[in-house]
Amino acid sequence: MSRTTTVVIGAGHAGLAMSHCLASRSIDHVVLERGDVANSWKTERWDSLRLLTPNWQSRLPGHGYEGDDPDGYRTMPETIGFIERYADRCGAPVQTRTTVTSVRSADGGYLVSTQRGEWRCRTVVLATGACNIPSVPAVAEALPRRIETFTPMSYRSPSQIPEGGVLVVGASATGTQLAEELQAAGRRVTLAVGEHIRVPRIYRGRDISWWMDAAGVMDDPYDEQDDIVRARNVPSLQLAGTSDRRTVDLNRLTSLGVRLVGRLAGIRDGKAQFSGSLKNQCALADLKMNRLLDRIDEWATRSGLDGETDPPQRFEATRLEPVPLLGLDLANDEIRTVIWATGFRPDYSWLDVPVLDRKGRIRHDGGVVESPGMYVMGIPFLRRRKSTLIDGAGDDARDLSAHLASYLAEGNGRPAA
Ligand SMILES: Cc1cc2nc3c(=O)[nH]c(=O)nc-3n(C[C@H](O)[C@H](O)[C@H](O)COP(=O)(O)OP(=O)(O)OC[C@H]3O[C@@H](n4cnc5c(N)ncnc54)[C@H](O)[C@@H]3O)c2cc1C
């Protein structure tokens, strides 16, 4: 059995940021990774994906963008290279090809089992990511067998998709990007739209990410939210990182010929049934976008930026058919493929410490898990709105490593004498 003070599980950017902060506090640790550094970006993303956050917005402790295109959006190979360089630069003690199979409480600390042996530690950091498993709704079971299905993890490019119609379920970042790509590749795409967050790519001449960062929106703290459970479940922004910096919202998709329908509510007798709430969902998304733009405009005025940027803008409301389709016969050949762009969830099946609620979510207060000496990183709105992004890991790792250091300094996590 090996011993260390802290085991960090996962060598994505979150685990590496934590490793950097632990090293700067001289806390002895190891990072256990089931694949290679940046494994999720290497193995679980589709070919054309680019980050939707601009290059400058991947600031990690001791690492940042060094190229000459700060406003561009990284491809997957560039993202992988960025994270690999971070691991090298930090000298992170990563043990790759080491899958954690269980974490148990033991002697005041933790026993971490892997397929390559066991580790005994005083504290443990779960940095295994928020997007391990695609969330596919139960209704999927009722799909006729002849329809092929994909998730964002099994989808790579339009060449995999059979000729014929495609139903993309979910209209957040993934669903809108895949709907656009498939429609452009000549498929007839129907997009099932539930709750979504609409934003323009460029606002008043600057990237929306710049505005949200500068106006403090991304720093909104978790403990000042009226309903943090709700805030943690808000879908991703409808955004894409493209070389022409276009807005990929529902109006763009409609103009390409994508057919919009409401949330997929059920499948009965080979017929897909769509909710009648499409109009309300879109009105709500338009309203929330305008609220965000109001906040940005108020901040710009307070900060004396009105003369330096384009004037405030408001965008056309989401355009919809007067009577959207409520049902679709899946038994005919119209839909050959369904893509479940319905979100992701973390996988804690290896965690043998009772810290999950009945929905399988980890119980924590800003990343400090209910079990003493256990921490979690990289999940939505962990401590701030930006926690789910590469850019959010630095502040979270700094805060949580400080908490962890105090926990150790108090003598916790040692076996009882
Ligand atoms: C499609 C998509 C697009 C995104 N786009 C952006 C974007 O544009 N900008 C942005 O900032 N963020 C983006 N994100 C969000 C965010 O950056 C990712 O969710 C990110 O991967 C989370 O980082 P992480 O380090 O927490 O987790 P991951 O990068 O997933 O790292 C977790 C690591 O843990 C390892 N692991 C898991 N289980 C075990 C185990 N049992 N034992 C050992 N190792 C294990 C995995 O192999 C993986 O390497 C995107 C996410 C997705 C899914």
PDB file of C-alpha atoms in Angstrom, residues 105 108-110 121-124 353 355 368-375 403 407 412-413:
ATOM      1  CA  SER A 105     -13.244   6.007   4.937  1.00  0.00           C
ATOM      2  CA  GLY A 108      -9.774   8.957  10.092  1.00  0.00           C
ATOM      3  CA  GLY A 109      -8.703   9.382   6.445  1.00  0.00           C
ATOM      4  CA  TYR A 110      -9.379   7.489   3.224  1.00  0.00           C
ATOM      5  CA  CYS A 121      -4.376   9.317   2.509  1.00  0.00           C
ATOM      6  CA  ARG A 122      -5.641  11.938   4.959  1.00  0.00           C
ATOM      7  CA  THR A 123      -7.617  13.929   2.385  1.00  0.00           C
ATOM      8  CA  VAL A 124      -9.067  13.217  -1.034  1.00  0.00           C
ATOM      9  CA  VAL A 353     -18.667   6.972   1.272  1.00  0.00           C
ATOM     10  CA  VAL A 355     -22.206  11.492   0.550  1.00  0.00           C
ATOM     11  CA  VAL A 368     -16.279  20.886   0.911  1.00  0.00           C
ATOM     12  CA  VAL A 369     -17.955  17.474   0.941  1.00  0.00           C
ATOM     13  CA  GLU A 370     -19.974  16.323   3.936  1.00  0.00           C
ATOM     14  CA  SER A 371     -17.331  13.703   4.756  1.00  0.00           C
ATOM     15  CA  PRO A 372     -14.427  15.473   6.547  1.00  0.00           C
ATOM     16  CA  GLY A 373     -11.274  15.756   4.456  1.00  0.00           C
ATOM     17  CA  MET A 374     -13.091  15.119   1.173  1.00  0.00           C
ATOM     18  CA  TYR A 375     -13.363  17.813  -1.525  1.00  0.00           C
ATOM     19  CA  HIS A 403      -9.542  24.799   3.441  1.00  0.00           C
ATOM     20  CA  TYR A 407      -7.963  20.841   7.978  1.00  0.00           C
ATOM     21  CA  ASN A 412      -7.253  15.880  11.109  1.00  0.00           C
ATOM     22  CA  GLY A 413      -7.141  12.791   8.940  1.00  0.00           C
TER      23      GLY A 413
END
